[in-house]
CSV table of C-alpha atoms in Angstrom, one decimal:
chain,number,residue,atom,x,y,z
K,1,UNK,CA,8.6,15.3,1.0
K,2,UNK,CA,8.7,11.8,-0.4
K,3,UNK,CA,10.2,11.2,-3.5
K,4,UNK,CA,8.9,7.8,-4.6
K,5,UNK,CA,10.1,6.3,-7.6
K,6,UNK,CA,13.7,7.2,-8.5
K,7,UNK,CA,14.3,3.9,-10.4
K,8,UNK,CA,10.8,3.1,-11.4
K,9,UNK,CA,10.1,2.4,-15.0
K,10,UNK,CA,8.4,5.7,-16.5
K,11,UNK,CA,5.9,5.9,-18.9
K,12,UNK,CA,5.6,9.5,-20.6
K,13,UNK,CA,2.5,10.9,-22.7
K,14,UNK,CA,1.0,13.8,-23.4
K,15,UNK,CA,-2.1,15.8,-21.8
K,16,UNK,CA,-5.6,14.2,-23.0
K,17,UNK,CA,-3.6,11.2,-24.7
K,18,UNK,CA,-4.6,7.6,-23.2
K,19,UNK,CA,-2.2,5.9,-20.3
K,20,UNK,CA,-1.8,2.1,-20.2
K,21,UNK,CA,-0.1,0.9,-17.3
K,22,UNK,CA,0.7,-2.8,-16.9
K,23,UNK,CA,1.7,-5.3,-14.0
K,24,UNK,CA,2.6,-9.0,-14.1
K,25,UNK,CA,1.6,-10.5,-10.4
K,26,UNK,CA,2.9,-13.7,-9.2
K,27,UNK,CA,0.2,-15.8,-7.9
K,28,UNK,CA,-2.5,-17.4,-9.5
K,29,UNK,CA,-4.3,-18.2,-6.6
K,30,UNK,CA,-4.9,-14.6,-5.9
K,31,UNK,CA,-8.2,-13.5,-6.3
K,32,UNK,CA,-8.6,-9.4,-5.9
K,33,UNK,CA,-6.5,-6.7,-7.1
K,34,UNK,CA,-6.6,-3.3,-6.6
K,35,UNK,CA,-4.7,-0.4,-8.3
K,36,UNK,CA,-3.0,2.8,-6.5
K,37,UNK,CA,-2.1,6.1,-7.0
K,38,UNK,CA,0.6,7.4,-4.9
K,39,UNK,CA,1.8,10.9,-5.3
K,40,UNK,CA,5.2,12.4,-3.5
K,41,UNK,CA,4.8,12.8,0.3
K,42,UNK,CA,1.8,10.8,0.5
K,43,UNK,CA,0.2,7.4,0.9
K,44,UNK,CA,-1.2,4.9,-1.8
K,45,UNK,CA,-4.7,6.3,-2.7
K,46,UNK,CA,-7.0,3.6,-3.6
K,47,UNK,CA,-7.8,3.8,-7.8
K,48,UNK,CA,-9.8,0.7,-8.8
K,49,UNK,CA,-10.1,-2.9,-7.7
K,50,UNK,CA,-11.5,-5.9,-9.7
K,51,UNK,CA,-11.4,-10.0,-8.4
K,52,UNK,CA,-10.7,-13.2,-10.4
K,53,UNK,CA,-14.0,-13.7,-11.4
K,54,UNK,CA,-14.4,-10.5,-13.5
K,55,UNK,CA,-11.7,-9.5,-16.9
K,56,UNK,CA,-12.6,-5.7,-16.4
K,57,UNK,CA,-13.5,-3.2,-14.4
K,58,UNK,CA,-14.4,0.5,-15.3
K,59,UNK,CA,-14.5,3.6,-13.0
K,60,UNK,CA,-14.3,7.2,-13.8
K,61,UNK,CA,-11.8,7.8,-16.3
K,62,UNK,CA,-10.1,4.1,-15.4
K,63,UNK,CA,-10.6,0.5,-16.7
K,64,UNK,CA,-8.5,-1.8,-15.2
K,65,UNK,CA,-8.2,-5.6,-17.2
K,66,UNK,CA,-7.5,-9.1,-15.8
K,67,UNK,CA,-5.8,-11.8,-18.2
K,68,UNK,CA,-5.6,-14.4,-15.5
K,69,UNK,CA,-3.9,-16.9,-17.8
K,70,UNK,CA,-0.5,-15.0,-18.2
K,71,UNK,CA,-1.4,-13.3,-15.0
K,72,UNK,CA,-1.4,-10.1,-16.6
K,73,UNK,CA,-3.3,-6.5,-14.7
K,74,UNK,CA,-3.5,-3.8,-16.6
K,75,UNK,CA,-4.5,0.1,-16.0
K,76,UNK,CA,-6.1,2.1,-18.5
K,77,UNK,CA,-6.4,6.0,-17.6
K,78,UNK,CA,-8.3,7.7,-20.6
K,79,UNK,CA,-7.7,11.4,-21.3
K,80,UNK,CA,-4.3,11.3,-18.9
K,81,UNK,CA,-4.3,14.9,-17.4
K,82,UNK,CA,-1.5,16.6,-15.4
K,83,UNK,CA,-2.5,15.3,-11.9
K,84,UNK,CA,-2.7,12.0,-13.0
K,85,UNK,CA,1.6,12.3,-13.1
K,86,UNK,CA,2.1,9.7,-9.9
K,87,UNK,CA,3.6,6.3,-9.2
K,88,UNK,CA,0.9,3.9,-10.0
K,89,UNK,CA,1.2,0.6,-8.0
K,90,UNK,CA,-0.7,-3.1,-8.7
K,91,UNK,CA,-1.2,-5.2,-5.8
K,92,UNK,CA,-2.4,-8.5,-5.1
K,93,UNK,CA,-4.2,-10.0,-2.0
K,94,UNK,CA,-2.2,-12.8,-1.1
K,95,UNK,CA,-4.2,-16.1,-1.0
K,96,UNK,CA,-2.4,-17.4,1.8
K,97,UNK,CA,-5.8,-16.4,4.4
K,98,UNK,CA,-4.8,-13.1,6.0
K,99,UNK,CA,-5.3,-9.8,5.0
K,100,UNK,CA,-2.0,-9.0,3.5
K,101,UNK,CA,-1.5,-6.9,0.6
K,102,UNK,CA,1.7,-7.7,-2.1
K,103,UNK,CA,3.0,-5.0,-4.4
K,104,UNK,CA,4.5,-4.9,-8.0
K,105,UNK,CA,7.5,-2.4,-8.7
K,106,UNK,CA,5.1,0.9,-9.4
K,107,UNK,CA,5.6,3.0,-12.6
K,108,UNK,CA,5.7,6.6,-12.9
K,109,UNK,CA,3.7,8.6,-15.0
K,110,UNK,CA,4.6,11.6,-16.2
K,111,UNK,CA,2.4,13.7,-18.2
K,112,UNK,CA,3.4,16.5,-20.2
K,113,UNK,CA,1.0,19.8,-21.4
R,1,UNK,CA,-16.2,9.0,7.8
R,2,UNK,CA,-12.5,10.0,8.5
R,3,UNK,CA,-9.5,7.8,6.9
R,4,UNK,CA,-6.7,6.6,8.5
R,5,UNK,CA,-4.6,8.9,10.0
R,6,UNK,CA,-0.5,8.4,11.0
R,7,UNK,CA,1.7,10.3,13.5
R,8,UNK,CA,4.0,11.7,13.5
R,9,UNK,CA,3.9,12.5,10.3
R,10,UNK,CA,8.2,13.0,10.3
R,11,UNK,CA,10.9,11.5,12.9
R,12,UNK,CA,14.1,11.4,13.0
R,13,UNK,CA,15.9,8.8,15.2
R,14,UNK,CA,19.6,7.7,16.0
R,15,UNK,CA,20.5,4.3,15.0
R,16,UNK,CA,20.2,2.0,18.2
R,17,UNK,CA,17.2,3.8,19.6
R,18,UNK,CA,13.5,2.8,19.8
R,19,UNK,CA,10.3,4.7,17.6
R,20,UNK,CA,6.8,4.1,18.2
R,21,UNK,CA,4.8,4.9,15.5
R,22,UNK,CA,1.0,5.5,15.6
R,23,UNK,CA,-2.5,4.7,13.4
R,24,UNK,CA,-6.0,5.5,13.6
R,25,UNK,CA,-7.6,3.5,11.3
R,26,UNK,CA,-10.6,4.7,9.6
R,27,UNK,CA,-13.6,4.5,11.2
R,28,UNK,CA,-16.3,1.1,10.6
R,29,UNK,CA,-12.7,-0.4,9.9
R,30,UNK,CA,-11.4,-3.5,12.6
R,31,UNK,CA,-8.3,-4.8,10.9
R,32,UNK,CA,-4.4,-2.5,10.7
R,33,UNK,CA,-2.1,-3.4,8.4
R,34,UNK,CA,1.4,-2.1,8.4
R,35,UNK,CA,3.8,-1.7,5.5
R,36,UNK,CA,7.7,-0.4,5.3
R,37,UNK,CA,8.2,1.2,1.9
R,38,UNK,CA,11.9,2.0,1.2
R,39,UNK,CA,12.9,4.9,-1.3
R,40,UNK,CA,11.8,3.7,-5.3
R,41,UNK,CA,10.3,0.2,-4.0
R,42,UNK,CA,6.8,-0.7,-3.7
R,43,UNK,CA,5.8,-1.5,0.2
R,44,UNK,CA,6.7,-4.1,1.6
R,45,UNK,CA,3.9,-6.2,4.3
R,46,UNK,CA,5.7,-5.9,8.1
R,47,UNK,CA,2.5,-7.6,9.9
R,48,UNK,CA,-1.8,-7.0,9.9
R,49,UNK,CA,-3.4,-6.7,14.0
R,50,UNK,CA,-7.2,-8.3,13.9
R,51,UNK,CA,-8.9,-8.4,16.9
R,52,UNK,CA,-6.1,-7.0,19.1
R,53,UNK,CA,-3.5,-9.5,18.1
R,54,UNK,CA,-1.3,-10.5,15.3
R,55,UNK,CA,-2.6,-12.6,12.6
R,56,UNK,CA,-0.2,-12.0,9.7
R,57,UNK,CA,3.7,-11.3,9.6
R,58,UNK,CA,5.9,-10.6,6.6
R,59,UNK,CA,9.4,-10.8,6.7
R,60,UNK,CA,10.8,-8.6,9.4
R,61,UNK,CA,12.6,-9.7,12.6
R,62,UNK,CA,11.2,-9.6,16.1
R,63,UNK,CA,12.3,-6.1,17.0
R,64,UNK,CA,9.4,-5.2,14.8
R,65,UNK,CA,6.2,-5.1,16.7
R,66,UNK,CA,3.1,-3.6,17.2
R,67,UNK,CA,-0.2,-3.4,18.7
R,68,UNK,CA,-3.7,-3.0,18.3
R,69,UNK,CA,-6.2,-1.5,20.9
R,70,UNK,CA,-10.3,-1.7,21.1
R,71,UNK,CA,-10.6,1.5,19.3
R,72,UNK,CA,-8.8,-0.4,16.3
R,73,UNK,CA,-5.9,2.1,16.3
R,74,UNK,CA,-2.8,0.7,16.3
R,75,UNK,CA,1.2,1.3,17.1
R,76,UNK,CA,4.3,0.1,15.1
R,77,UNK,CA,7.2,-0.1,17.5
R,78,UNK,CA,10.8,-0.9,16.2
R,79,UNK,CA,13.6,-1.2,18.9
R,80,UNK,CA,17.4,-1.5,18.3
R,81,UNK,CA,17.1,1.3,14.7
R,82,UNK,CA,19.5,0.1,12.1
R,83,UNK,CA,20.2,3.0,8.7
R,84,UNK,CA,18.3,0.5,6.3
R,85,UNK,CA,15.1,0.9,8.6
R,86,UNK,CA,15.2,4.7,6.8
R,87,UNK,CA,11.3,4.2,5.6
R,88,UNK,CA,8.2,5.6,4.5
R,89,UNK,CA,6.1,3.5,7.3
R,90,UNK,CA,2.6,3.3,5.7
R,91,UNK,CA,-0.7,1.8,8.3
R,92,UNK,CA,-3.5,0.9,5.8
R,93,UNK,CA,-6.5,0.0,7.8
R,94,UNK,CA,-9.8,-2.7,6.1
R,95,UNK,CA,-12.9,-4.4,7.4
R,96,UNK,CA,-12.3,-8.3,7.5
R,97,UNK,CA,-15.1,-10.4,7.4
R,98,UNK,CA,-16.4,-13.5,5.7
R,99,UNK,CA,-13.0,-14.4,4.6
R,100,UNK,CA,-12.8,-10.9,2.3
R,101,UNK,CA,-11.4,-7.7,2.3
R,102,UNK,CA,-13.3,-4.4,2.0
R,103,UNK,CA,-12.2,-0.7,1.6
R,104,UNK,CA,-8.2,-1.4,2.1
R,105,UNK,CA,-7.2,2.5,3.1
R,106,UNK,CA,-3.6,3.4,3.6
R,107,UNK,CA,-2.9,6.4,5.6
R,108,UNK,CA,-0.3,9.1,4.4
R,109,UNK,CA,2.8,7.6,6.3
R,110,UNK,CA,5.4,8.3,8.8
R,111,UNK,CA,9.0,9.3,7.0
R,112,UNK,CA,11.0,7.7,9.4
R,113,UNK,CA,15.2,8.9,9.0
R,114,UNK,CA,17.7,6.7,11.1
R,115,UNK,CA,20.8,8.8,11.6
Protein backbone atom coordinates (compact mmCIF):
# COMPACT_ATOMS: atom_id res chain seq x y z
CA UNK A 1 0.00 0.00 0.00
CA UNK A 2 0.80 3.66 0.51
CA UNK A 3 3.68 4.52 2.23
CA UNK A 4 3.22 8.22 3.26
CA UNK A 5 5.80 9.99 4.91
CA UNK A 6 9.36 8.91 3.89
CA UNK A 7 10.81 12.44 4.64
CA UNK A 8 8.43 13.63 7.13
CA UNK A 9 9.80 14.96 10.40
CA UNK A 10 9.15 12.02 13.05
CA UNK A 11 8.34 12.41 16.44
CA UNK A 12 8.99 9.12 18.62
CA UNK A 13 7.55 8.27 22.19
CA UNK A 14 6.68 5.66 24.12
CA UNK A 15 3.21 3.71 24.69
CA UNK A 16 0.93 5.75 27.32
CA UNK A 17 3.40 8.77 27.17
CA UNK A 18 1.73 12.21 25.87
CA UNK A 19 2.27 13.22 21.90
CA UNK A 20 2.49 17.02 21.00
CA UNK A 21 2.38 17.54 17.41
CA UNK A 22 2.82 21.13 16.10
CA UNK A 23 2.09 23.02 12.67
CA UNK A 24 2.83 26.70 11.73
CA UNK A 25 0.03 27.72 8.91
CA UNK A 26 0.43 30.59 6.67
CA UNK A 27 -2.57 32.64 6.66
CA UNK A 28 -4.02 34.71 9.17
CA UNK A 29 -7.04 35.22 7.61
CA UNK A 30 -7.89 31.67 7.90
CA UNK A 31 -10.52 30.90 10.18
CA UNK A 32 -10.98 26.82 10.76
CA UNK A 33 -8.55 24.15 11.13
CA UNK A 34 -8.89 20.77 11.30
CA UNK A 35 -6.34 17.98 12.20
CA UNK A 36 -5.84 14.40 10.34
CA UNK A 37 -4.79 11.15 10.76
CA UNK A 38 -3.63 9.33 7.89
CA UNK A 39 -2.40 5.82 8.15
CA UNK A 40 -0.52 3.83 5.11
CA UNK A 41 -2.87 2.90 2.21
CA UNK A 42 -5.52 5.08 3.35
CA UNK A 43 -7.15 8.49 3.27
CA UNK A 44 -6.88 11.51 5.79
CA UNK A 45 -9.31 10.55 8.62
CA UNK A 46 -10.78 13.57 10.19
CA UNK A 47 -9.19 13.99 14.11
CA UNK A 48 -10.33 17.40 15.51
CA UNK A 49 -11.26 20.81 14.11
CA UNK A 50 -11.38 24.15 16.05
CA UNK A 51 -12.00 27.95 14.20
CA UNK A 52 -10.38 31.37 15.01
CA UNK A 53 -12.69 32.25 17.49
CA UNK A 54 -11.81 29.48 20.01
CA UNK A 55 -7.67 28.72 21.55
CA UNK A 56 -8.72 25.01 22.19
CA UNK A 57 -10.53 22.34 21.46
CA UNK A 58 -10.80 18.84 23.28
CA UNK A 59 -12.03 15.56 21.97
CA UNK A 60 -11.50 12.08 23.11
CA UNK A 61 -7.96 11.60 24.02
CA UNK A 62 -7.08 15.02 21.76
CA UNK A 63 -6.78 18.79 22.43
CA UNK A 64 -5.91 20.61 19.73
CA UNK A 65 -4.56 24.69 20.52
CA UNK A 66 -4.74 27.80 18.45
CA UNK A 67 -2.08 30.72 19.09
CA UNK A 68 -3.33 32.91 16.28
CA UNK A 69 -0.71 35.52 16.92
CA UNK A 70 2.38 33.45 15.71
CA UNK A 71 -0.06 31.33 13.84
CA UNK A 72 0.83 28.46 15.74
CA UNK A 73 -1.79 24.76 15.80
CA UNK A 74 -0.89 22.37 17.91
CA UNK A 75 -2.03 18.51 18.58
CA UNK A 76 -2.04 17.08 21.86
CA UNK A 77 -2.76 13.10 21.91
CA UNK A 78 -2.77 12.01 25.69
CA UNK A 79 -1.81 8.47 26.57
CA UNK A 80 -0.26 7.93 22.78
CA UNK A 81 -1.00 4.20 22.14
CA UNK A 82 0.32 1.96 19.26
CA UNK A 83 -2.47 2.82 16.62
CA UNK A 84 -2.06 6.21 17.09
CA UNK A 85 1.61 5.64 14.97
CA UNK A 86 0.32 7.68 11.55
CA UNK A 87 1.13 10.81 9.63
CA UNK A 88 -0.74 13.49 11.35
CA UNK A 89 -1.48 16.45 8.98
CA UNK A 90 -2.75 20.36 9.97
CA UNK A 91 -4.78 22.02 7.46
CA UNK A 92 -6.15 25.23 6.94
CA UNK A 93 -9.39 26.48 5.05
CA UNK A 94 -8.19 28.88 2.82
CA UNK A 95 -9.99 32.29 3.21
CA UNK A 96 -9.96 33.02 -0.30
CA UNK A 97 -14.26 31.98 -0.48
CA UNK A 98 -14.22 28.37 -1.72
CA UNK A 99 -14.09 25.35 -0.08
CA UNK A 100 -10.44 24.49 -0.44
CA UNK A 101 -8.46 22.81 2.04
CA UNK A 102 -4.32 23.71 2.44
CA UNK A 103 -1.98 21.31 4.10
CA UNK A 104 1.22 21.59 6.35
CA UNK A 105 4.18 18.91 5.73
CA UNK A 106 2.49 16.00 8.19
CA UNK A 107 4.68 14.35 10.89
CA UNK A 108 4.92 10.88 11.66
CA UNK A 109 4.38 9.34 14.80
CA UNK A 110 5.83 6.47 15.79
CA UNK A 111 5.08 4.91 19.06
CA UNK A 112 6.95 2.36 20.63
CA UNK A 113 5.67 -0.50 23.45
CA UNK B 1 -24.66 7.32 6.47
CA UNK B 2 -21.94 5.95 4.09
CA UNK B 3 -18.48 8.04 3.46
CA UNK B 4 -16.98 8.79 0.42
CA UNK B 5 -16.02 6.14 -1.57
CA UNK B 6 -13.07 6.09 -4.57
CA UNK B 7 -12.60 3.68 -7.52
CA UNK B 8 -10.63 2.11 -8.55
CA UNK B 9 -9.00 1.87 -5.61
CA UNK B 10 -5.37 0.96 -7.89
CA UNK B 11 -4.44 1.87 -11.72
CA UNK B 12 -1.81 1.63 -13.52
CA UNK B 13 -1.55 3.75 -16.69
CA UNK B 14 1.18 4.42 -19.55
CA UNK B 15 2.42 7.79 -19.76
CA UNK B 16 0.42 9.62 -22.66
CA UNK B 17 -2.81 7.95 -21.90
CA UNK B 18 -6.05 9.22 -20.31
CA UNK B 19 -7.58 7.90 -16.38
CA UNK B 20 -10.84 8.75 -15.20
CA UNK B 21 -11.08 8.50 -11.75
CA UNK B 22 -14.33 8.20 -9.71
CA UNK B 23 -16.08 9.57 -6.19
CA UNK B 24 -19.17 9.02 -4.31
CA UNK B 25 -19.35 11.49 -1.91
CA UNK B 26 -20.87 10.79 1.30
CA UNK B 27 -24.28 11.05 1.49
CA UNK B 28 -26.28 14.67 2.85
CA UNK B 29 -22.90 15.95 1.34
CA UNK B 30 -23.28 18.57 -2.11
CA UNK B 31 -19.72 19.78 -2.54
CA UNK B 32 -16.34 17.24 -4.13
CA UNK B 33 -13.14 18.22 -3.60
CA UNK B 34 -10.18 16.65 -5.22
CA UNK B 35 -6.59 16.54 -4.05
CA UNK B 36 -3.21 14.94 -5.64
CA UNK B 37 -0.88 13.79 -2.84
CA UNK B 38 2.54 12.79 -4.12
CA UNK B 39 4.76 10.23 -2.05
CA UNK B 40 6.00 12.11 1.65
CA UNK B 41 4.01 15.45 0.80
CA UNK B 42 0.90 16.58 2.28
CA UNK B 43 -2.11 16.87 -0.62
CA UNK B 44 -2.08 19.17 -2.70
CA UNK B 45 -5.91 21.08 -3.80
CA UNK B 46 -6.41 20.12 -7.92
CA UNK B 47 -10.12 21.81 -7.93
CA UNK B 48 -13.70 21.57 -5.60
CA UNK B 49 -17.26 20.85 -8.14
CA UNK B 50 -20.44 22.70 -6.20
CA UNK B 51 -23.48 22.49 -7.89
CA UNK B 52 -22.28 20.57 -10.91
CA UNK B 53 -19.57 22.99 -11.87
CA UNK B 54 -16.20 24.20 -10.95
CA UNK B 55 -15.89 26.80 -8.28
CA UNK B 56 -12.28 26.42 -7.07
CA UNK B 57 -9.00 25.35 -8.96
CA UNK B 58 -5.50 24.93 -7.55
CA UNK B 59 -2.53 24.88 -9.49
CA UNK B 60 -2.79 22.18 -12.08
CA UNK B 61 -3.00 22.67 -15.90
CA UNK B 62 -6.17 22.16 -18.07
CA UNK B 63 -5.59 18.49 -18.79
CA UNK B 64 -6.91 18.14 -15.24
CA UNK B 65 -10.58 18.03 -15.12
CA UNK B 66 -13.48 16.72 -13.71
CA UNK B 67 -17.10 16.64 -13.16
CA UNK B 68 -19.83 16.58 -10.92
CA UNK B 69 -23.28 14.96 -11.49
CA UNK B 70 -26.90 15.41 -9.48
CA UNK B 71 -26.16 12.57 -7.30
CA UNK B 72 -23.00 14.71 -6.05
CA UNK B 73 -20.59 12.00 -7.19
CA UNK B 74 -17.98 13.11 -9.07
CA UNK B 75 -15.05 12.13 -11.77
CA UNK B 76 -11.35 13.29 -11.93
CA UNK B 77 -10.23 12.89 -15.52
CA UNK B 78 -6.46 13.58 -16.46
CA UNK B 79 -5.56 13.30 -20.25
CA UNK B 80 -1.99 13.34 -21.78
CA UNK B 81 -0.29 11.08 -18.16
CA UNK B 82 3.11 12.50 -17.54
CA UNK B 83 5.52 10.01 -14.55
CA UNK B 84 5.21 13.01 -12.04
CA UNK B 85 1.27 12.60 -12.09
CA UNK B 86 2.37 9.09 -10.04
CA UNK B 87 -0.23 10.04 -7.05
CA UNK B 88 -2.32 9.10 -4.25
CA UNK B 89 -5.57 10.91 -5.79
CA UNK B 90 -7.69 11.66 -2.63
CA UNK B 91 -11.86 13.03 -3.35
CA UNK B 92 -12.86 14.58 0.06
CA UNK B 93 -16.56 15.41 -0.19
CA UNK B 94 -18.42 18.57 2.59
CA UNK B 95 -21.77 20.34 2.79
CA UNK B 96 -21.25 24.04 1.80
CA UNK B 97 -23.58 26.36 3.02
CA UNK B 98 -23.83 29.79 4.61
CA UNK B 99 -20.43 30.55 3.55
CA UNK B 100 -18.94 27.43 5.86
CA UNK B 101 -17.71 24.17 5.73
CA UNK B 102 -19.12 21.08 7.52
CA UNK B 103 -17.99 17.44 7.83
CA UNK B 104 -14.90 17.74 5.26
CA UNK B 105 -14.51 13.70 4.52
CA UNK B 106 -11.81 12.34 2.39
CA UNK B 107 -12.26 9.11 0.83
CA UNK B 108 -9.34 6.35 0.91
CA UNK B 109 -7.82 7.28 -2.55
CA UNK B 110 -6.90 6.08 -5.91
CA UNK B 111 -2.96 4.97 -6.18
CA UNK B 112 -2.58 6.06 -9.45
CA UNK B 113 1.22 4.60 -11.17
CA UNK B 114 2.13 6.23 -14.60
CA UNK B 115 4.51 3.87 -16.34
Amino acid sequence: GENVGLHLPTLSVQEGDNSIINCAYSNSASDYFIWYKQESGKGPQFIIDIRSNMDKRQGQRVTVLLNKTVKHLSLQIAATQPGDSAVYFCAEKDPGGYNKLIFGAGTRLAVHP
Amino acid sequence: ETGVTQSPTHLIKTRGQQVTLRCSSQSGHNTVSWYQQALGQGPQFIFQYYREEENGRGNFPPRFSGLQFPNYSSELNVNALELDDSALYLCASSLVGQGSAYGYTFGSGTRLTVV
